[in-house]
Coordinates of C-alpha atoms and ligand atoms in Angstrom, one line a residue:
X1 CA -9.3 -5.8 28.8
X2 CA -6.6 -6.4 26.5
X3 CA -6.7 -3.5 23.4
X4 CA -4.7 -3.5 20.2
X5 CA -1.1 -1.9 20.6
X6 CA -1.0 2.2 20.2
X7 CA -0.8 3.0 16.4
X8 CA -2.4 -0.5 15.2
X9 CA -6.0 -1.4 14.8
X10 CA -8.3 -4.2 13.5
X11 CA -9.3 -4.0 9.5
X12 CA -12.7 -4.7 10.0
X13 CA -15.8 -5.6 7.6
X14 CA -17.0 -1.9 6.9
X15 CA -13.3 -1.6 5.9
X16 CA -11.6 -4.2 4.7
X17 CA -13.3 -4.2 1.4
X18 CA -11.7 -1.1 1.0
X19 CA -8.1 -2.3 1.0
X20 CA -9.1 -5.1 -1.2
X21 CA -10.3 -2.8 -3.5
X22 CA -6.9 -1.2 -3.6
X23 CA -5.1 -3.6 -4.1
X24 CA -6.9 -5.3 -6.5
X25 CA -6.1 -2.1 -8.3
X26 CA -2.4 -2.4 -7.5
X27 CA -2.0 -6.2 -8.3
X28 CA -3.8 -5.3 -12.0
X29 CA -1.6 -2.1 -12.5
X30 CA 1.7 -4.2 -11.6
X31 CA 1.1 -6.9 -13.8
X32 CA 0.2 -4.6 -16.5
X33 CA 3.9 -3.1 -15.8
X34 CA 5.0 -6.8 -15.8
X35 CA 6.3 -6.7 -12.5
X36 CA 5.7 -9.9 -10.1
X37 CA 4.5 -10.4 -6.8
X38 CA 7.5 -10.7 -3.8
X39 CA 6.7 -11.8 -0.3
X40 CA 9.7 -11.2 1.9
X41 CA 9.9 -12.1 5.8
X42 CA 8.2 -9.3 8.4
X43 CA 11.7 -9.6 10.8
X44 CA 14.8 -8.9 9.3
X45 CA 18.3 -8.6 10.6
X46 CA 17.8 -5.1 12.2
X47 CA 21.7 -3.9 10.2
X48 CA 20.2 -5.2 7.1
X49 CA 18.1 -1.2 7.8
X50 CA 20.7 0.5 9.6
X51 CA 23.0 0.1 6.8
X52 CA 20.4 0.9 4.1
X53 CA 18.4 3.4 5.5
X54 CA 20.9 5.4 7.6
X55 CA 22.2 5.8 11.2
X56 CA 20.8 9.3 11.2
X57 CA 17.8 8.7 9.5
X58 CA 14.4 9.3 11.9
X59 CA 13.7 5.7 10.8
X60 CA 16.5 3.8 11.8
X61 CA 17.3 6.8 15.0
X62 CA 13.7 6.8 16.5
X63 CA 11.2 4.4 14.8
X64 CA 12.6 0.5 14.2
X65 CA 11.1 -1.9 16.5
X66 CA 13.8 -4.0 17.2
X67 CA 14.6 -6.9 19.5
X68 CA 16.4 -9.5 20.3
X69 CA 15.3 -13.3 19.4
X70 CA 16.0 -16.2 22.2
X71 CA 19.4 -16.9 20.7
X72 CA 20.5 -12.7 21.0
X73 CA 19.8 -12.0 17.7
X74 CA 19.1 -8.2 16.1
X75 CA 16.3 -8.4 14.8
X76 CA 13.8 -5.8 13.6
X77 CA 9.5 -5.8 12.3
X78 CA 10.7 -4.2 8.6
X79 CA 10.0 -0.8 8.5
X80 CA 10.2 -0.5 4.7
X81 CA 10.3 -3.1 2.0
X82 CA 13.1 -1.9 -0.4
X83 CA 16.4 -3.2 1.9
X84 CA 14.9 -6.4 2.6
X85 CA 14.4 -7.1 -1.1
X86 CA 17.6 -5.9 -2.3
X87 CA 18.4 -8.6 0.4
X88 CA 16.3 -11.4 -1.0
X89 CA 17.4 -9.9 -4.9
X90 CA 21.2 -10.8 -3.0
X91 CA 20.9 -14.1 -1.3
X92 CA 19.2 -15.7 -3.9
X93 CA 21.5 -15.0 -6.6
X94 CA 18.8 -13.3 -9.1
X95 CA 21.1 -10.7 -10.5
X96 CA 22.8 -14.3 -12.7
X97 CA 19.5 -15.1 -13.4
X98 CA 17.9 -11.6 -14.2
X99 CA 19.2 -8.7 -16.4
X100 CA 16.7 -6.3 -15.2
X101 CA 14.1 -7.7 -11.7
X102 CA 10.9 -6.4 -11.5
X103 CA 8.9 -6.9 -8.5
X104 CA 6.2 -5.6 -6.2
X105 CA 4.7 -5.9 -3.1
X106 CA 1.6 -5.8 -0.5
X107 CA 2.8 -6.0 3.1
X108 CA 2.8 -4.7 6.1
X109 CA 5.4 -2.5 7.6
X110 CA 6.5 -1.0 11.2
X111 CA 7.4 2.4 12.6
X112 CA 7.3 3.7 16.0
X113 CA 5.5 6.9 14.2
X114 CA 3.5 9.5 16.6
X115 CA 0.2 7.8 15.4
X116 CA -2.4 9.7 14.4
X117 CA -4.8 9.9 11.1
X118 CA -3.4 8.1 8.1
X119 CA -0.5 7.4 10.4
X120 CA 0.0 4.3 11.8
X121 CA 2.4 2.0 13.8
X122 CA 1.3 -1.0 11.4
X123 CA 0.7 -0.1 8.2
X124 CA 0.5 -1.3 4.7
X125 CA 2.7 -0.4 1.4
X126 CA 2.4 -1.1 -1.8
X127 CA 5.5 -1.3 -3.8
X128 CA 7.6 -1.9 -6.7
X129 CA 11.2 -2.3 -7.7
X130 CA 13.2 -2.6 -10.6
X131 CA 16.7 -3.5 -9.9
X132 CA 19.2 -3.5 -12.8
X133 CA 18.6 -0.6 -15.1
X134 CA 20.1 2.9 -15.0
X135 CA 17.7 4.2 -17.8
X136 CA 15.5 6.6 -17.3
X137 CA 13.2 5.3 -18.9
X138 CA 12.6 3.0 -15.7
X139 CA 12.3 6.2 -13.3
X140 CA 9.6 6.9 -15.9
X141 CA 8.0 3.7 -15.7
X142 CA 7.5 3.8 -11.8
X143 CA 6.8 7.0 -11.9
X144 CA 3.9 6.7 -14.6
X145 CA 2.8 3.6 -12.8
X146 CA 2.5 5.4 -9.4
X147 CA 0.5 8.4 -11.6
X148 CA -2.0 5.9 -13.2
X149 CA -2.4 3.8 -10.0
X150 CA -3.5 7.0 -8.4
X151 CA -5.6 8.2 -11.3
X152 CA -7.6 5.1 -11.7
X153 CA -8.5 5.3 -7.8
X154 CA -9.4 8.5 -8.6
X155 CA -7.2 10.3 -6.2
X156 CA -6.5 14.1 -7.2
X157 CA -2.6 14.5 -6.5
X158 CA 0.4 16.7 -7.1
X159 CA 4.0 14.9 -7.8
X160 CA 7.0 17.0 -6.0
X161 CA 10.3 15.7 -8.0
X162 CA 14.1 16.7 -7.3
X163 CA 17.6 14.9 -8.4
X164 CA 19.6 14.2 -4.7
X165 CA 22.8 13.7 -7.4
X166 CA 25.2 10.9 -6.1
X167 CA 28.1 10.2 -3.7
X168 CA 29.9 12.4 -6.1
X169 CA 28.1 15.5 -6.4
X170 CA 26.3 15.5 -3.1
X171 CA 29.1 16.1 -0.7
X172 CA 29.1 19.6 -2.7
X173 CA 25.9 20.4 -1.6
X174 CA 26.1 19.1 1.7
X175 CA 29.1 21.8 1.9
X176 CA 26.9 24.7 0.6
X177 CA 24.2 23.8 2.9
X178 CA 26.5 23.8 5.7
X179 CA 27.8 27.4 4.7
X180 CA 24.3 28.7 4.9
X181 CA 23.0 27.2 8.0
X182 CA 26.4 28.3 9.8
X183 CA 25.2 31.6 11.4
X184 CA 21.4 29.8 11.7
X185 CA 22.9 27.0 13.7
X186 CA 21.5 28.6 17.0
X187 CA 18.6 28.5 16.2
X188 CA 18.0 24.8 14.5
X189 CA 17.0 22.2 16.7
X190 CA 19.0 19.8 18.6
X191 CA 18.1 16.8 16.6
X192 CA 19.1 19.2 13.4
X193 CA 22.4 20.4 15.2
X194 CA 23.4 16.7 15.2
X195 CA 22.4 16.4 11.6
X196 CA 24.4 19.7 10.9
X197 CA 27.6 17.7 11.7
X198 CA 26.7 13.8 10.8
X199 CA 24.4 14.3 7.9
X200 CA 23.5 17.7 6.5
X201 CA 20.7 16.7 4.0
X202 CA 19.3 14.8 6.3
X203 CA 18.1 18.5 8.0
X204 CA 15.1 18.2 5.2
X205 CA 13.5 15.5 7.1
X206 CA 12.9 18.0 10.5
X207 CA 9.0 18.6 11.0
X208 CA 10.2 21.7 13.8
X209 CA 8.5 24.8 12.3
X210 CA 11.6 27.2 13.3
X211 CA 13.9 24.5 11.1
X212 CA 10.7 24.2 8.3
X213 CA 11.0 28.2 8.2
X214 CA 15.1 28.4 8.3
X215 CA 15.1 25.9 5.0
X216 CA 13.0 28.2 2.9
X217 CA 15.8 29.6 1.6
X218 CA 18.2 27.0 1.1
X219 CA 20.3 26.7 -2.3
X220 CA 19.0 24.5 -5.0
X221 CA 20.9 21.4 -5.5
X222 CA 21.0 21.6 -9.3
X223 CA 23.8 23.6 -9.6
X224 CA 26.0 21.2 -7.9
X225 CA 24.4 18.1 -9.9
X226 CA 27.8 16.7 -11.4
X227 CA 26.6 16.2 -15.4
X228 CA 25.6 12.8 -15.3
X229 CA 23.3 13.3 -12.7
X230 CA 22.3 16.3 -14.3
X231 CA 21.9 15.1 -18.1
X232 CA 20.2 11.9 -16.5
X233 CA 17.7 14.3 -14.3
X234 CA 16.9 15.7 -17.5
X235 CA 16.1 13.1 -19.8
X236 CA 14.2 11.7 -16.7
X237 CA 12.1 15.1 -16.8
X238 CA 11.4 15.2 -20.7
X239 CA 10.5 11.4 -20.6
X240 CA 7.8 12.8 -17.9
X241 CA 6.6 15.6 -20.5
X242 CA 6.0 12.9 -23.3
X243 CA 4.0 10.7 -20.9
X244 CA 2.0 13.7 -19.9
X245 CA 2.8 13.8 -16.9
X246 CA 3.0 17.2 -14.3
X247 CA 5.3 17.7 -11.5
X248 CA 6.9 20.5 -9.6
X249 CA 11.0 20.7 -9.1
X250 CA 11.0 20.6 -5.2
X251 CA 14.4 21.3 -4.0
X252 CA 13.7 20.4 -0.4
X253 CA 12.8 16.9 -1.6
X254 CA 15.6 14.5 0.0
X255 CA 13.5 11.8 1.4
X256 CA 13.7 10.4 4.9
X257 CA 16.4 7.4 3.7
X258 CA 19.4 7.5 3.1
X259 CA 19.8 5.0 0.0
X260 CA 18.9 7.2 -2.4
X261 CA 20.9 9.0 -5.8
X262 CA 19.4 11.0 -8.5
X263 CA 15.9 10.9 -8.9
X264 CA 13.7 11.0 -5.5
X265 CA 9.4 11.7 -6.3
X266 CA 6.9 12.3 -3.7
X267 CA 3.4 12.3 -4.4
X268 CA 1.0 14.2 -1.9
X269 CA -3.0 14.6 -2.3
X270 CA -4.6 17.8 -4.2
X271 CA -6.7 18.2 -1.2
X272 CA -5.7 18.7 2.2
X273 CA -7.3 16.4 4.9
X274 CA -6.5 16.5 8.1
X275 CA -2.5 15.6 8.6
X276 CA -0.8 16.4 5.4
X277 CA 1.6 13.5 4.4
X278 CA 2.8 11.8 1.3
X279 CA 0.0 9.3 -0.4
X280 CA 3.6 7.7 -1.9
X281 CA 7.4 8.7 -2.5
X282 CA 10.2 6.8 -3.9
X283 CA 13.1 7.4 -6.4
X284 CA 16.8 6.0 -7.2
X285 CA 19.0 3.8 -5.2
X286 CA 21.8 2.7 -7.4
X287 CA 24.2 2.3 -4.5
X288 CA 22.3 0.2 -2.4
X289 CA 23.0 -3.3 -3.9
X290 CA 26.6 -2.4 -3.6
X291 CA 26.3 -1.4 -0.4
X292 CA 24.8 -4.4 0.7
X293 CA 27.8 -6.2 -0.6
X294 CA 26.5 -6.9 -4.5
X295 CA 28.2 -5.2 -7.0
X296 CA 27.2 -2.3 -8.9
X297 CA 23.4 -2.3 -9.5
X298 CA 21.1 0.6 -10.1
X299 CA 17.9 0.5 -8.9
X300 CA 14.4 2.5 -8.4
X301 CA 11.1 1.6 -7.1
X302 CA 8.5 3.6 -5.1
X303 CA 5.7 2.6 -2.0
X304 CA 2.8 4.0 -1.4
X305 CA 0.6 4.3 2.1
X306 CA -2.5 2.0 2.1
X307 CA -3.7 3.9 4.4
X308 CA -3.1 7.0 3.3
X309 CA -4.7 6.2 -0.2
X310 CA -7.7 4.9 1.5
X311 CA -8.1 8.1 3.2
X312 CA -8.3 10.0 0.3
X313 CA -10.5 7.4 -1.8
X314 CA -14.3 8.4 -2.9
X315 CA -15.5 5.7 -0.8
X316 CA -18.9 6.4 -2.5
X317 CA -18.1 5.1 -6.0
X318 CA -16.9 1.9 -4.5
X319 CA -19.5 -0.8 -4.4
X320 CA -19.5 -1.5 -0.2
X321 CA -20.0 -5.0 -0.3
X322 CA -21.0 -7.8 -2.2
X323 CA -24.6 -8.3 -1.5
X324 CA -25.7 -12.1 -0.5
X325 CA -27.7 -12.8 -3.3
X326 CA -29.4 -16.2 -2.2
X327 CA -30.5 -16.8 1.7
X328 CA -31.9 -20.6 2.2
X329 CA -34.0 -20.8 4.9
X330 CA -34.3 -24.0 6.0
X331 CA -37.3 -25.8 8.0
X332 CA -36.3 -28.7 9.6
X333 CA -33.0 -31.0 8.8
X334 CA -34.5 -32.8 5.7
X335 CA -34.0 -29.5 4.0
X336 CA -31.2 -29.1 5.6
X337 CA -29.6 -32.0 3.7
X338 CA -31.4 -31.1 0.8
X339 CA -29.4 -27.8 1.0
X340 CA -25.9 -29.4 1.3
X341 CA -26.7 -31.7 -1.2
X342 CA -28.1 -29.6 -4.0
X343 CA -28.0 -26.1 -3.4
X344 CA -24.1 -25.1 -2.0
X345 CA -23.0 -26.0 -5.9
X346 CA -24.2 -22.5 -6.7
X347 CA -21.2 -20.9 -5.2
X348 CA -19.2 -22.6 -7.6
X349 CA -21.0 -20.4 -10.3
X350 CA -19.9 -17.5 -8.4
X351 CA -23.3 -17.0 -6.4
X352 CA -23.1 -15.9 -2.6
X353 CA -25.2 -17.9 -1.1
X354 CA -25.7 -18.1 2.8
X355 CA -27.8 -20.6 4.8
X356 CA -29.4 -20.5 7.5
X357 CA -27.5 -21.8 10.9
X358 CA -29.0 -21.1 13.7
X359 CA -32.4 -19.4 13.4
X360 CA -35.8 -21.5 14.2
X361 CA -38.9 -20.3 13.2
X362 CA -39.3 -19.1 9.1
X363 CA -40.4 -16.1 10.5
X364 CA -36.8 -15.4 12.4
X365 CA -34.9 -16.6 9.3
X366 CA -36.7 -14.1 6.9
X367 CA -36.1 -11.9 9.5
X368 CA -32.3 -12.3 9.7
X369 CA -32.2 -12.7 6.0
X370 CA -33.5 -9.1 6.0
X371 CA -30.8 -8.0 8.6
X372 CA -27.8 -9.4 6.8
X373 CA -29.3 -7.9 3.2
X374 CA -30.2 -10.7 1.5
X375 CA -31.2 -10.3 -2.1
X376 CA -33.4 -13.4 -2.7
X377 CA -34.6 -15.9 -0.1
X378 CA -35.7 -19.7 -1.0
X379 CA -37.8 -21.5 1.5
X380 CA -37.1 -25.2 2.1
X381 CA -39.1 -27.5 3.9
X382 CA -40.5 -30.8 4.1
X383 CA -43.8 -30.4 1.6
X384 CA -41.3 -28.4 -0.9
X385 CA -38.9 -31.6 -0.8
X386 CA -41.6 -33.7 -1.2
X387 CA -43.3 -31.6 -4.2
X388 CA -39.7 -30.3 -5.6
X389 CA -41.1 -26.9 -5.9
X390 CA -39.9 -24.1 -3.7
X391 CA -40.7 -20.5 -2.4
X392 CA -38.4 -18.3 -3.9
X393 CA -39.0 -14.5 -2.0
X394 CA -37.5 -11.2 -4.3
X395 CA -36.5 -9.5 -0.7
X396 CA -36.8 -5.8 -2.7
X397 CA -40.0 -6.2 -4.2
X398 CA -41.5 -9.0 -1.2
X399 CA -42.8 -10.7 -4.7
X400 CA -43.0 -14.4 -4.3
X401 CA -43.0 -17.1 -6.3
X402 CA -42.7 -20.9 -7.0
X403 CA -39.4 -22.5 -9.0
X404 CA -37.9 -26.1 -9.3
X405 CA -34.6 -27.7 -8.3
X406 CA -33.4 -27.1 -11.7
X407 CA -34.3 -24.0 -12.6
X408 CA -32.4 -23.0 -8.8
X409 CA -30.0 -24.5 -10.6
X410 CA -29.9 -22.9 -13.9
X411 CA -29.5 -19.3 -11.9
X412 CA -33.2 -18.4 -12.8
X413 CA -34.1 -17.2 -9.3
X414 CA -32.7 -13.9 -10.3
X415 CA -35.8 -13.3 -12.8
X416 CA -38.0 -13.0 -10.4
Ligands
LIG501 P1 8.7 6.2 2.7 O1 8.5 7.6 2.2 O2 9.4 6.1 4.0 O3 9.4 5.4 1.6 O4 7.3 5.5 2.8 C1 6.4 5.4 1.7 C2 5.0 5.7 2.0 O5 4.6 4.9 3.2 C3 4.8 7.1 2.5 O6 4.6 8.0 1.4 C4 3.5 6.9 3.3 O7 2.4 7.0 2.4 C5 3.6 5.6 3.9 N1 3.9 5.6 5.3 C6 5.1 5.8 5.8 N2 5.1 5.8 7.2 C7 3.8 5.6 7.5 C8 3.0 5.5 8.7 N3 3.6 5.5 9.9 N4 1.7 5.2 8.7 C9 1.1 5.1 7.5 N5 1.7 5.3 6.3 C10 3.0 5.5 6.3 C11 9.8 4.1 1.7 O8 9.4 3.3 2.6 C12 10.7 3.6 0.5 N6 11.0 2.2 0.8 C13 10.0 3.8 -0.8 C14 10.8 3.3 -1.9 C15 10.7 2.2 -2.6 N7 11.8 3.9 -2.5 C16 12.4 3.2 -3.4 N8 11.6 2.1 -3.5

């Protein structure tokens, strides 16, 4: 049999209501933020990642699925969403149109990750970015919206925040970590080895314990933070305070792409469950628009793991699902028709109603109705047509009683 690809899997009913749950949270949050909804393309050119994200990132080095279309294009499934809207933000001019873009997203992303729990080869992020402000007041914003999105889900977290500086400041610090891994070098790992040379910072991103150990004591980038960086780190830091909002400085914090300057935030969950990754990180990027051949824009945004949050949700103070509130069995096709004719109009008025489809006898529709949960369950049939009174069952309290079309219609079932 054919089985879902390694590291994807089917979002099922005793699921999927907690992802819309979620994001109904997320979609009410970003609004509130006034940021709008973005839908970008799953494929993208693949250099449109390599160029934002990094040759020697893991992301771009070991986990891009990427192939080639009939006509021998690169493409790649996105692995993250913030390239491919500085793309979109780009090609379809909105920096003449927009002082300051504010936009989020839903969607599913793509990484050839070692899957295992919360992480996936398909998963879901929710984002947001705000392209066109250096302030910090917008590293604040995300960063407050990110706290309260997680607060109002409930989710008990700790926010890990560090400055990375900028093109001007971090060479600096790439040199002083170079000086202090020089006599360690032996003992890092190949994959760090080639980082030692191409990309020091990137050394941060190594899971290897022996590496994990090695960079315990690595310098602090502060010192090295030239002093706009630094003064903008700060400002960043006492706009947190006033929001009431706790962090820790965490100096190993670089992030696993290479796009970003200054600010970089990672959130991880208070309690530890099974593999411990980020619920969400994000920071700064106010190179990337440039890079991508815009001129100077600065940028920030963040994504969190839907995934990841749902693994750390109280699924018990979530409602499961909504409960059918109205099953019509149905005896014979007169009251079938009656049903389509006068009865389906409740839904409009927001009422889940269900009929029956496929089930005979009444005693095999009750039956299912109890199966499925069904709160209330009216019985049509010929002599109820005829009479226009029906049998309406309270499926809690097996209390029945009789009520007319139009009292069905006025919603008065549910005072049984
Ligand atoms: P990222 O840290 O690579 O950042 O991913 C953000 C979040 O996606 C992670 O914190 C994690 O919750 C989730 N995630 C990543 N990989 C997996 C996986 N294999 N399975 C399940 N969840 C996963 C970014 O992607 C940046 N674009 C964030 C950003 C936005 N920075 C600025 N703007």
């Amino acid at each position: 049999m054919i089985k879902a690809p390694r590291g994807t899997k089917d979002i099922l009913q005793d699921e999927i209501y907690l992802y819309q749950y979620v994001e109904d949270k997320f979609h009410k949050i970003c609004r509130q933020h006034n940021y709008t909804e973005i839908r970008t393309p799953i494929f993208e050119d693949a250099n449109l990642f390599i160029r934002s994200i990094g040759e020697t990132s893991d992301i771009v080095k070991k986990e891009m699925y990427t192939f080639l279309d009939k006509k021998g294009r690169h493409l790649a499934l996105r692995p993250e969403g913030t390239a491919p809207i500085i793309r979109a933000y780009l090609e379809n001019l909105i920096y003449n149109q927009q002082e300051l873009y504010k936009v989020y997203y839903i969607s599913p992303m793509f990484r050839y990750d070692r899957p295992q729990q919360g992480r996936y080869r398909q998963f879901h992020q929710l984002g947001v970015e705000a392209v066109g402000s250096s302030s910090p007041v917008i590293d604040a914003e995300v960063i407050k919206l990110s706290c309260e999105f997680l607060d109002d889900l409930k989710i008990k977290y700790i926010l890990n925040l560090n400055s990375v500086g900028c093109p001007i400041c971090r060479p600096d610090y790439g040199e002083e970590i170079k000086n202090f891994l020089k006599d360690k070098l032996i003992n890092l790992c190949d994959d760090c080895k080639v980082r030692y040379e191409k990309n020091p910072l990137r050394i941060f991103d190594c899971k290897v314990e022996e590496c994990k150990n090695i960079l315990r004591d690595i310098p602090e980038i502060f010192p090295h933070l030239c002093k706009e960086c630094s003064d903008h780190f700060n400002v960043v830091q006492n706009y947190l305070k006033i929001l009431n909002i706790n962090y820790l400085l965490n100096k190993n914090l670089v992030r696993g792409l290479d796009y970003y300057t200054r600010t970089t935030y990672e959130i991880m969950p208070a309690v530890e469950s099974g593999s411990q990754s980020a619920l969400l990180g994000g920071g700064r990027y106010d190179n990337l628009v440039e890079d991508l051949g815009g001129s100077k824009t600065p940028a920030v945004g963040m994504s969190a793991g839907e995934e990841r949050i749902i693994l750390h949700l109280q699924k018990d103070i979530i409602k499961t699902k909504d409960e059918i509130v109205l099953f019509i069995v149905t005896l014979g096709e007169e009251a079938e028709k009656f049903a389509l004719r006068h009865l389906f109009e409740l839904r409009s008025k927001g009422i889940k109603v269900e009929i029956n489809s496929f089930k005979k006898s009444l005693k095999s529709q009750l039956k299912y109705a109890d199966k499925i949960s069904a709160r209330y369950v009216l019985i049509i049939g010929e002599n109820e047509i005829r009479k226009n009174v029906f049998i309406l069952r309270d499926m809690y309290s097996s209390i029945q009683r009789e009520i007319t079309l139009s009292e069905l219609r006025e919603g008065k079932f549910c005072e049984i």
